[in-house]
Amino acid sequence: MSVQHTTAGWSDALTAALTEAAGDPTLLNAARRLIATGSAGPLNVNQGFATTKFPQRDGRVARPRLNVTTLSAQEWDRIEDTITARPDAADVAGTSAISDQLADPAHTGGIPLVPAPHDIAHTCTCTPEAATSACAHSVALGLLLADRLRTAPAPLFTLRGRPHQHLKKRLRTKEAGSEPRPATAPTPGPVAAHVASPQPAPPALPTAPIPDPVDLDLTNALPALNRQLPPPPAPLPDAGALTALAADAAHRAGTLLDGHEAVLCPDTGSDLARFISLPHGAAFRQVAMEHLGLDIVGMGHLQLAYTHGGPGGAAAYLERFAVDHDVLAHAQAQIQPLRPAATASIECEDNWLTDAAAGIQLRYGPDARWYPYRAPYGTWQPVPGPSADPAQAYRAARTAGRPQRRPQ
């Protein structure tokens, strides 16, 4: 019998920690009144902190920041080892709806994912006193984050130091049957008690005489590829894969000979997207899907990402990575005049900037370009128009969302 997993427990646990950390019911009530005004700016979540902004009556802007202690790499490894060892790991943590069972440290190796009250610190620019203590703005920021976790707990993983995508990647690797194992250091050999004396040079090998020319009968010879070849021995790929690799090498060489630059892919996933987009790689689409852990829809979106943005677009689709907060803040400022709902919240997580009210998402790629996405059917999918200018990429996303007029 399957267990129905819920996510509300994440919000409840963080709210309890924030309430205890604030310690003042009056402050909590002021924070809730502030949230009710709907004046909060975009909610940004990054490793170790979350930010937003609130307008003040005197025209200034309060910029609260919620600082949270991040977990160490060793603690994260222990958490992930505990989760991936579960038989229902994919159901519990394999999607964005992460089960709130994991809010209990008993299910995460004894290490709590939800920060304790002493792991939370507040700061804000509203008053000098708020620079080192909680205020209504910083508490409201925490409550906004807790409310978001009610349906989307993944930002908590980023806040605590490691994005949820890292765990999902481990789960895909486990399902594929190739869980990575720690490398074993080679055993050092015995140390010599003294420095060995130089060895004499080996004697020169005798030189064989050059054989006389031989008359060959080539009239009955056949090219090797016109015969049925035996299958390649293990662990070599099969003949079909070797043929495709040879065709790919020839394609790359032809590109260089034509005077074009070779396509440089930053990772395996983007190179697979390039490979299956070519005629000789199309037959390996299913193998690529299994290797990357994608379904049919996901593979279609990956190919769209490569078509619209090349290797950088494919990499931005496949992997999330941390981006400096200033990069995200600059992008928000650039797109703000273009937003149809200027007061709606913008969600920032890793290299993703999401304007849910407009149905637009921008993803920052490893090539410093912003890649536009829309979600017409509930799943974010790439659209044309990547640009180093986030405003230009936002415009491209809005253009892609307009209905196409049929010619008269």
GROMACS .gro file of C-alpha atoms in nm:
model
  408
    1MET     CA    1   0.000   0.000   0.000
    2SER     CA    2   0.152   0.335  -0.104
    3VAL     CA    3   0.198   0.612   0.151
    4GLN     CA    4   0.057   0.956   0.072
    5HIS     CA    5   0.341   1.202   0.122
    6THR     CA    6   0.272   1.561   0.230
    7THR     CA    7   0.483   1.877   0.233
    8ALA     CA    8   0.307   2.103   0.484
    9GLY     CA    9   0.528   1.981   0.770
   10TRP     CA   10   0.824   2.176   0.630
   11SER     CA   11   0.634   2.502   0.668
   12ASP     CA   12   0.513   2.416   1.016
   13ALA     CA   13   0.863   2.322   1.136
   14LEU     CA   14   1.027   2.638   1.001
   15THR     CA   15   0.746   2.857   1.138
   16ALA     CA   16   0.798   2.705   1.483
   17ALA     CA   17   1.172   2.773   1.466
   18LEU     CA   18   1.115   3.132   1.351
   19THR     CA   19   0.859   3.190   1.627
   20GLU     CA   20   1.102   3.071   1.893
   21ALA     CA   21   1.390   3.269   1.742
   22ALA     CA   22   1.184   3.591   1.737
   23GLY     CA   23   1.070   3.537   2.096
   24ASP     CA   24   0.827   3.831   2.089
   25PRO     CA   25   0.459   3.774   2.002
   26THR     CA   26   0.419   4.145   1.927
   27LEU     CA   27   0.693   4.120   1.665
   28LEU     CA   28   0.526   3.817   1.506
   29ASN     CA   29   0.191   3.997   1.486
   30ALA     CA   30   0.358   4.299   1.324
   31ALA     CA   31   0.524   4.069   1.071
   32ARG     CA   32   0.193   3.905   0.982
   33ARG     CA   33   0.027   4.245   0.935
   34LEU     CA   34   0.315   4.344   0.708
   35ILE     CA   35   0.265   4.032   0.497
   36ALA     CA   36  -0.108   4.102   0.472
   37THR     CA   37  -0.037   4.434   0.300
   38GLY     CA   38   0.110   4.245   0.002
   39SER     CA   39   0.397   4.493  -0.023
   40ALA     CA   40   0.679   4.240  -0.007
   41GLY     CA   41   0.921   4.237  -0.296
   42PRO     CA   42   1.070   3.931  -0.467
   43LEU     CA   43   1.176   3.648  -0.239
   44ASN     CA   44   1.537   3.546  -0.307
   45VAL     CA   45   1.678   3.223  -0.168
   46ASN     CA   46   2.046   3.143  -0.181
   47GLN     CA   47   2.294   2.932   0.011
   48GLY     CA   48   2.291   3.057   0.372
   49PHE     CA   49   2.050   3.348   0.336
   50ALA     CA   50   1.719   3.474   0.201
   51THR     CA   51   1.628   3.833   0.113
   52THR     CA   52   1.338   4.051   0.005
   53LYS     CA   53   1.240   4.417   0.041
   54PHE     CA   54   0.953   4.621   0.183
   55PRO     CA   55   0.863   4.985   0.107
   56GLN     CA   56   0.852   5.213   0.411
   57ARG     CA   57   0.626   5.508   0.481
   58ASP     CA   58   0.909   5.759   0.449
   59GLY     CA   59   0.984   5.639   0.094
   60ARG     CA   60   1.290   5.437   0.187
   61VAL     CA   61   1.314   5.062   0.124
   62ALA     CA   62   1.375   4.813   0.403
   63ARG     CA   63   1.597   4.524   0.293
   64PRO     CA   64   1.573   4.239   0.545
   65ARG     CA   65   1.800   3.939   0.531
   66LEU     CA   66   1.746   3.605   0.703
   67ASN     CA   67   2.080   3.433   0.769
   68VAL     CA   68   2.081   3.059   0.830
   69THR     CA   69   2.371   2.834   0.926
   70THR     CA   70   2.460   2.606   0.636
   71LEU     CA   71   2.540   2.239   0.678
   72SER     CA   72   2.890   2.111   0.605
   73ALA     CA   73   2.972   1.887   0.309
   74GLN     CA   74   3.014   1.593   0.548
   75GLU     CA   75   2.671   1.655   0.702
   76TRP     CA   76   2.511   1.678   0.358
   77ASP     CA   77   2.680   1.355   0.250
   78ARG     CA   78   2.541   1.179   0.557
   79ILE     CA   79   2.192   1.316   0.491
   80GLU     CA   80   2.200   1.206   0.128
   81ASP     CA   81   2.341   0.863   0.215
   82THR     CA   82   2.053   0.810   0.460
   83ILE     CA   83   1.788   0.923   0.213
   84THR     CA   84   1.921   0.729  -0.087
   85ALA     CA   85   1.940   0.411   0.121
   86ARG     CA   86   1.561   0.413   0.160
   87PRO     CA   87   1.368   0.181  -0.074
   88ASP     CA   88   1.116   0.463  -0.132
   89ALA     CA   89   1.381   0.733  -0.179
   90ALA     CA   90   1.254   0.838  -0.521
   91ASP     CA   91   0.899   0.884  -0.388
   92VAL     CA   92   1.014   1.071  -0.078
   93ALA     CA   93   1.275   1.304  -0.230
   94GLY     CA   94   1.283   1.253  -0.607
   95THR     CA   95   1.045   1.534  -0.700
   96SER     CA   96   0.992   1.897  -0.600
   97ALA     CA   97   0.721   1.779  -0.358
   98ILE     CA   98   0.973   1.653  -0.101
   99SER     CA   99   0.800   1.456   0.172
  100ASP     CA  100   0.788   1.628   0.510
  101GLN     CA  101   0.894   1.298   0.664
  102LEU     CA  102   1.245   1.432   0.606
  103ALA     CA  103   1.175   1.725   0.836
  104ASP     CA  104   1.231   1.471   1.115
  105PRO     CA  105   1.608   1.429   1.179
  106ALA     CA  106   1.546   1.058   1.242
  107HIS     CA  107   1.505   1.022   0.865
  108THR     CA  108   1.812   1.229   0.772
  109GLY     CA  109   2.092   1.063   0.966
  110GLY     CA  110   2.024   1.260   1.283
  111ILE     CA  111   2.101   1.593   1.112
  112PRO     CA  112   1.808   1.838   1.098
  113LEU     CA  113   1.734   2.001   0.763
  114VAL     CA  114   1.509   2.260   0.925
  115PRO     CA  115   1.729   2.514   1.105
  116ALA     CA  116   1.702   2.536   1.483
  117PRO     CA  117   1.628   2.876   1.643
  118HIS     CA  118   1.997   2.926   1.725
  119ASP     CA  119   2.082   2.870   1.354
  120ILE     CA  120   1.872   3.173   1.253
  121ALA     CA  121   1.992   3.533   1.255
  122HIS     CA  122   1.810   3.848   1.145
  123THR     CA  123   1.933   4.172   0.992
  124CYS     CA  124   1.758   4.463   0.820
  125THR     CA  125   1.828   4.815   0.697
  126CYS     CA  126   1.511   4.971   0.842
  127THR     CA  127   1.673   5.095   1.166
  128PRO     CA  128   2.023   5.080   1.317
  129GLU     CA  129   1.894   4.843   1.586
  130ALA     CA  130   1.759   4.600   1.325
  131ALA     CA  131   2.109   4.552   1.182
  132THR     CA  132   2.181   4.298   1.457
  133SER     CA  133   1.837   4.188   1.579
  134ALA     CA  134   1.498   4.078   1.453
  135CYS     CA  135   1.246   4.330   1.324
  136ALA     CA  136   0.903   4.300   1.164
  137HIS     CA  137   1.059   4.298   0.816
  138SER     CA  138   1.306   4.015   0.879
  139VAL     CA  139   1.049   3.805   1.065
  140ALA     CA  140   0.802   3.861   0.780
  141LEU     CA  141   1.070   3.744   0.538
  142GLY     CA  142   1.105   3.421   0.734
  143LEU     CA  143   0.729   3.367   0.741
  144LEU     CA  144   0.707   3.426   0.365
  145LEU     CA  145   0.973   3.163   0.313
  146ALA     CA  146   0.794   2.920   0.545
  147ASP     CA  147   0.472   2.970   0.351
  148ARG     CA  148   0.654   2.893   0.026
  149LEU     CA  149   0.787   2.567   0.173
  150ARG     CA  150   0.430   2.449   0.227
  151THR     CA  151   0.410   2.345  -0.138
  152ALA     CA  152   0.770   2.375  -0.260
  153PRO     CA  153   1.024   2.260   0.003
  154ALA     CA  154   1.326   2.252  -0.232
  155PRO     CA  155   1.444   2.608  -0.150
  156LEU     CA  156   1.516   2.492   0.206
  157PHE     CA  157   1.787   2.262   0.070
  158THR     CA  158   1.950   2.557  -0.106
  159LEU     CA  159   1.918   2.771   0.206
  160ARG     CA  160   2.100   2.504   0.409
  161GLY     CA  161   2.386   2.484   0.162
  162ARG     CA  162   2.318   2.225  -0.108
  163PRO     CA  163   2.048   2.248  -0.377
  164HIS     CA  164   1.791   1.970  -0.399
  165GLN     CA  165   1.909   1.900  -0.755
  166HIS     CA  166   2.222   1.740  -0.610
  167LEU     CA  167   2.013   1.477  -0.427
  168LYS     CA  168   1.793   1.419  -0.734
  169LYS     CA  169   2.103   1.352  -0.940
  170ARG     CA  170   2.220   1.092  -0.687
  171LEU     CA  171   1.880   0.926  -0.696
  172ARG     CA  172   1.891   0.906  -1.077
  173THR     CA  173   2.238   0.754  -1.057
  174LYS     CA  174   2.115   0.497  -0.805
  175GLU     CA  175   1.820   0.400  -1.024
  176ALA     CA  176   2.058   0.354  -1.316
  177GLY     CA  177   2.256   0.105  -1.104
  178SER     CA  178   2.580   0.301  -1.096
  179GLU     CA  179   2.591   0.455  -0.751
  180PRO     CA  180   2.934   0.621  -0.726
  181ARG     CA  181   3.173   0.470  -0.476
  182PRO     CA  182   3.456   0.652  -0.302
  183ALA     CA  183   3.787   0.602  -0.475
  184THR     CA  184   4.032   0.378  -0.296
  185ALA     CA  185   4.377   0.525  -0.255
  186PRO     CA  186   4.655   0.306  -0.396
  187THR     CA  187   4.858   0.119  -0.141
  188PRO     CA  188   5.207   0.267  -0.125
  189GLY     CA  189   5.492   0.033  -0.197
  190PRO     CA  190   5.780  -0.032   0.044
  191VAL     CA  191   6.020   0.255   0.085
  192ALA     CA  192   6.378   0.174  -0.008
  193ALA     CA  193   6.622   0.187   0.281
  194HIS     CA  194   6.881   0.355   0.065
  195VAL     CA  195   6.901   0.537  -0.265
  196ALA     CA  196   6.932   0.286  -0.547
  197SER     CA  197   7.239   0.312  -0.764
  198PRO     CA  198   7.188   0.405  -1.130
  199GLN     CA  199   7.103   0.107  -1.349
  200PRO     CA  200   7.313   0.045  -1.660
  201ALA     CA  201   7.151   0.132  -1.992
  202PRO     CA  202   6.986  -0.169  -2.164
  203PRO     CA  203   7.176  -0.312  -2.459
  204ALA     CA  204   7.070  -0.193  -2.804
  205LEU     CA  205   6.826  -0.423  -2.983
  206PRO     CA  206   6.944  -0.578  -3.310
  207THR     CA  207   6.810  -0.407  -3.621
  208ALA     CA  208   6.607  -0.636  -3.846
  209PRO     CA  209   6.679  -0.615  -4.219
  210ILE     CA  210   6.413  -0.453  -4.439
  211PRO     CA  211   6.231  -0.730  -4.629
  212ASP     CA  212   6.224  -0.735  -5.006
  213PRO     CA  213   5.907  -0.609  -5.183
  214VAL     CA  214   5.632  -0.869  -5.218
  215ASP     CA  215   5.395  -0.902  -5.511
  216LEU     CA  216   5.035  -0.893  -5.379
  217ASP     CA  217   4.731  -1.021  -5.564
  218LEU     CA  218   4.470  -0.752  -5.508
  219THR     CA  219   4.225  -0.866  -5.773
  220ASN     CA  220   4.030  -1.086  -5.532
  221ALA     CA  221   4.072  -0.866  -5.221
  222LEU     CA  222   3.762  -0.709  -5.066
  223PRO     CA  223   3.748  -0.402  -4.840
  224ALA     CA  224   3.703  -0.507  -4.480
  225LEU     CA  225   3.377  -0.311  -4.436
  226ASN     CA  226   3.211  -0.513  -4.714
  227ARG     CA  227   3.233  -0.821  -4.499
  228GLN     CA  228   3.036  -0.920  -4.193
  229LEU     CA  229   3.264  -0.828  -3.905
  230PRO     CA  230   3.255  -1.011  -3.573
  231PRO     CA  231   3.120  -0.806  -3.281
  232PRO     CA  232   3.382  -0.597  -3.098
  233PRO     CA  233   3.515  -0.765  -2.783
  234ALA     CA  234   3.409  -0.640  -2.440
  235PRO     CA  235   3.428  -0.379  -2.301
  236LEU     CA  236   3.417  -0.198  -2.636
  237PRO     CA  237   3.084  -0.052  -2.756
  238ASP     CA  238   2.891  -0.248  -3.016
  239ALA     CA  239   2.951  -0.197  -3.387
  240GLY     CA  240   2.659   0.045  -3.423
  241ALA     CA  241   2.794   0.272  -3.149
  242LEU     CA  242   3.146   0.261  -3.295
  243THR     CA  243   3.008   0.353  -3.636
  244ALA     CA  244   2.819   0.648  -3.485
  245LEU     CA  245   3.132   0.765  -3.300
  246ALA     CA  246   3.331   0.749  -3.623
  247ALA     CA  247   3.058   0.946  -3.802
  248ASP     CA  248   3.060   1.204  -3.522
  249ALA     CA  249   3.438   1.242  -3.544
  250ALA     CA  250   3.407   1.287  -3.921
  251HIS     CA  251   3.133   1.547  -3.868
  252ARG     CA  252   3.352   1.745  -3.628
  253ALA     CA  253   3.646   1.726  -3.866
  254GLY     CA  254   3.427   1.847  -4.153
  255THR     CA  255   3.308   2.140  -3.941
  256LEU     CA  256   3.667   2.246  -3.877
  257LEU     CA  257   3.765   2.203  -4.242
  258ASP     CA  258   3.472   2.425  -4.344
  259GLY     CA  259   3.622   2.700  -4.129
  260HIS     CA  260   3.362   2.684  -3.850
  261GLU     CA  261   3.446   2.662  -3.482
  262ALA     CA  262   3.387   2.328  -3.315
  263VAL     CA  263   3.094   2.317  -3.072
  264LEU     CA  264   3.238   2.304  -2.721
  265CYS     CA  265   3.009   2.137  -2.467
  266PRO     CA  266   3.076   2.207  -2.098
  267ASP     CA  267   2.940   1.873  -1.973
  268THR     CA  268   2.827   1.527  -2.079
  269GLY     CA  269   2.459   1.620  -2.086
  270SER     CA  270   2.499   1.908  -2.332
  271ASP     CA  271   2.726   1.694  -2.549
  272LEU     CA  272   2.458   1.424  -2.560
  273ALA     CA  273   2.207   1.690  -2.666
  274ARG     CA  274   2.441   1.788  -2.949
  275PHE     CA  275   2.501   1.425  -3.048
  276ILE     CA  276   2.137   1.317  -3.072
  277SER     CA  277   2.049   1.631  -3.268
  278LEU     CA  278   2.263   1.497  -3.557
  279PRO     CA  279   2.150   1.224  -3.800
  280HIS     CA  280   2.409   0.972  -3.682
  281GLY     CA  281   2.311   1.024  -3.317
  282ALA     CA  282   1.932   1.019  -3.345
  283ALA     CA  283   1.917   0.641  -3.299
  284PHE     CA  284   2.068   0.678  -2.950
  285ARG     CA  285   1.794   0.902  -2.813
  286GLN     CA  286   1.657   0.633  -2.581
  287VAL     CA  287   2.004   0.552  -2.445
  288ALA     CA  288   2.062   0.923  -2.379
  289MET     CA  289   1.728   0.946  -2.197
  290GLU     CA  290   1.822   0.660  -1.968
  291HIS     CA  291   2.170   0.801  -1.904
  292LEU     CA  292   2.035   1.145  -1.812
  293GLY     CA  293   1.730   1.017  -1.623
  294LEU     CA  294   1.484   1.203  -1.847
  295ASP     CA  295   1.142   1.101  -1.970
  296ILE     CA  296   1.013   1.167  -2.323
  297VAL     CA  297   0.896   1.518  -2.234
  298GLY     CA  298   1.222   1.602  -2.059
  299MET     CA  299   1.428   1.480  -2.354
  300GLY     CA  300   1.215   1.687  -2.590
  301HIS     CA  301   1.275   1.995  -2.375
  302LEU     CA  302   1.650   1.922  -2.369
  303GLN     CA  303   1.659   1.912  -2.747
  304LEU     CA  304   1.463   2.239  -2.758
  305ALA     CA  305   1.713   2.392  -2.516
  306TYR     CA  306   2.001   2.287  -2.742
  307THR     CA  307   1.822   2.407  -3.055
  308HIS     CA  308   1.754   2.751  -2.907
  309GLY     CA  309   2.076   2.798  -2.712
  310GLY     CA  310   2.338   2.541  -2.808
  311PRO     CA  311   2.551   2.374  -2.538
  312GLY     CA  312   2.494   2.659  -2.292
  313GLY     CA  313   2.119   2.622  -2.327
  314ALA     CA  314   2.137   2.247  -2.272
  315ALA     CA  315   2.358   2.292  -1.965
  316ALA     CA  316   2.120   2.552  -1.820
  317TYR     CA  317   1.831   2.307  -1.868
  318LEU     CA  318   2.005   2.011  -1.707
  319GLU     CA  319   2.193   2.154  -1.411
  320ARG     CA  320   2.132   2.411  -1.142
  321PHE     CA  321   2.420   2.594  -0.983
  322ALA     CA  322   2.468   2.875  -0.735
  323VAL     CA  323   2.488   3.228  -0.877
  324ASP     CA  324   2.617   3.537  -0.700
  325HIS     CA  325   2.333   3.731  -0.541
  326ASP     CA  326   2.437   4.049  -0.725
  327VAL     CA  327   2.382   3.876  -1.060
  328LEU     CA  328   2.024   3.788  -0.966
  329ALA     CA  329   1.959   4.133  -0.817
  330HIS     CA  330   2.085   4.301  -1.135
  331ALA     CA  331   1.860   4.080  -1.349
  332GLN     CA  332   1.557   4.163  -1.135
  333ALA     CA  333   1.623   4.534  -1.170
  334GLN     CA  334   1.654   4.499  -1.549
  335ILE     CA  335   1.327   4.310  -1.598
  336GLN     CA  336   1.119   4.502  -1.343
  337PRO     CA  337   0.992   4.766  -1.594
  338LEU     CA  338   0.881   4.485  -1.829
  339ARG     CA  339   0.676   4.283  -1.580
  340PRO     CA  340   0.298   4.284  -1.633
  341ALA     CA  341   0.243   4.236  -1.257
  342ALA     CA  342   0.512   4.458  -1.110
  343THR     CA  343   0.420   4.394  -0.745
  344ALA     CA  344   0.409   4.014  -0.770
  345SER     CA  345   0.691   3.818  -0.610
  346ILE     CA  346   0.990   3.690  -0.804
  347GLU     CA  347   1.137   3.362  -0.687
  348CYS     CA  348   1.515   3.323  -0.710
  349GLU     CA  349   1.679   2.988  -0.652
  350ASP     CA  350   2.029   2.903  -0.769
  351ASN     CA  351   2.049   3.019  -1.134
  352TRP     CA  352   1.669   3.030  -1.182
  353LEU     CA  353   1.470   3.353  -1.170
  354THR     CA  354   1.094   3.289  -1.183
  355ASP     CA  355   0.815   3.540  -1.239
  356ALA     CA  356   0.526   3.306  -1.168
  357ALA     CA  357   0.262   3.574  -1.219
  358ALA     CA  358   0.381   3.631  -1.576
  359GLY     CA  359   0.449   3.263  -1.644
  360ILE     CA  360   0.813   3.340  -1.725
  361GLN     CA  361   1.136   3.193  -1.599
  362LEU     CA  362   1.493   3.293  -1.684
  363ARG     CA  363   1.784   3.055  -1.630
  364TYR     CA  364   2.140   3.179  -1.608
  365GLY     CA  365   2.373   2.957  -1.810
  366PRO     CA  366   2.743   2.875  -1.773
  367ASP     CA  367   2.811   3.103  -2.071
  368ALA     CA  368   2.672   3.408  -1.882
  369ARG     CA  369   2.356   3.420  -2.097
  370TRP     CA  370   1.997   3.420  -1.973
  371TYR     CA  371   1.773   3.150  -2.123
  372PRO     CA  372   1.397   3.220  -2.138
  373TYR     CA  373   1.135   2.961  -2.037
  374ARG     CA  374   0.757   2.942  -2.030
  375ALA     CA  375   0.520   2.686  -1.881
  376PRO     CA  376   0.212   2.669  -2.106
  377TYR     CA  377   0.127   2.318  -1.983
  378GLY     CA  378   0.253   2.340  -1.626
  379THR     CA  379   0.613   2.239  -1.701
  380TRP     CA  380   0.884   2.492  -1.779
  381GLN     CA  381   1.009   2.454  -2.133
  382PRO     CA  382   1.273   2.650  -2.330
  383VAL     CA  383   1.171   2.914  -2.579
  384PRO     CA  384   1.386   3.101  -2.835
  385GLY     CA  385   1.580   3.416  -2.752
  386PRO     CA  386   1.868   3.365  -2.505
  387SER     CA  387   2.066   3.680  -2.435
  388ALA     CA  388   2.335   3.819  -2.208
  389ASP     CA  389   2.082   4.095  -2.134
  390PRO     CA  390   1.815   3.961  -1.896
  391ALA     CA  391   1.568   4.222  -2.018
  392GLN     CA  392   1.607   4.100  -2.375
  393ALA     CA  393   1.560   3.737  -2.267
  394TYR     CA  394   1.247   3.841  -2.072
  395ARG     CA  395   1.108   4.012  -2.381
  396ALA     CA  396   1.173   3.696  -2.580
  397ALA     CA  397   0.976   3.493  -2.326
  398ARG     CA  398   0.682   3.736  -2.345
  399THR     CA  399   0.692   3.723  -2.725
  400ALA     CA  400   0.689   3.343  -2.718
  401GLY     CA  401   0.378   3.351  -2.501
  402ARG     CA  402   0.172   3.558  -2.743
  403PRO     CA  403  -0.065   3.365  -2.969
  404GLN     CA  404   0.061   3.332  -3.322
  405ARG     CA  405  -0.158   3.506  -3.579
  406ARG     CA  406  -0.252   3.296  -3.876
  407PRO     CA  407  -0.191   3.453  -4.218
  408GLN     CA  408  -0.506   3.581  -4.384
   0.00000   0.00000   0.00000
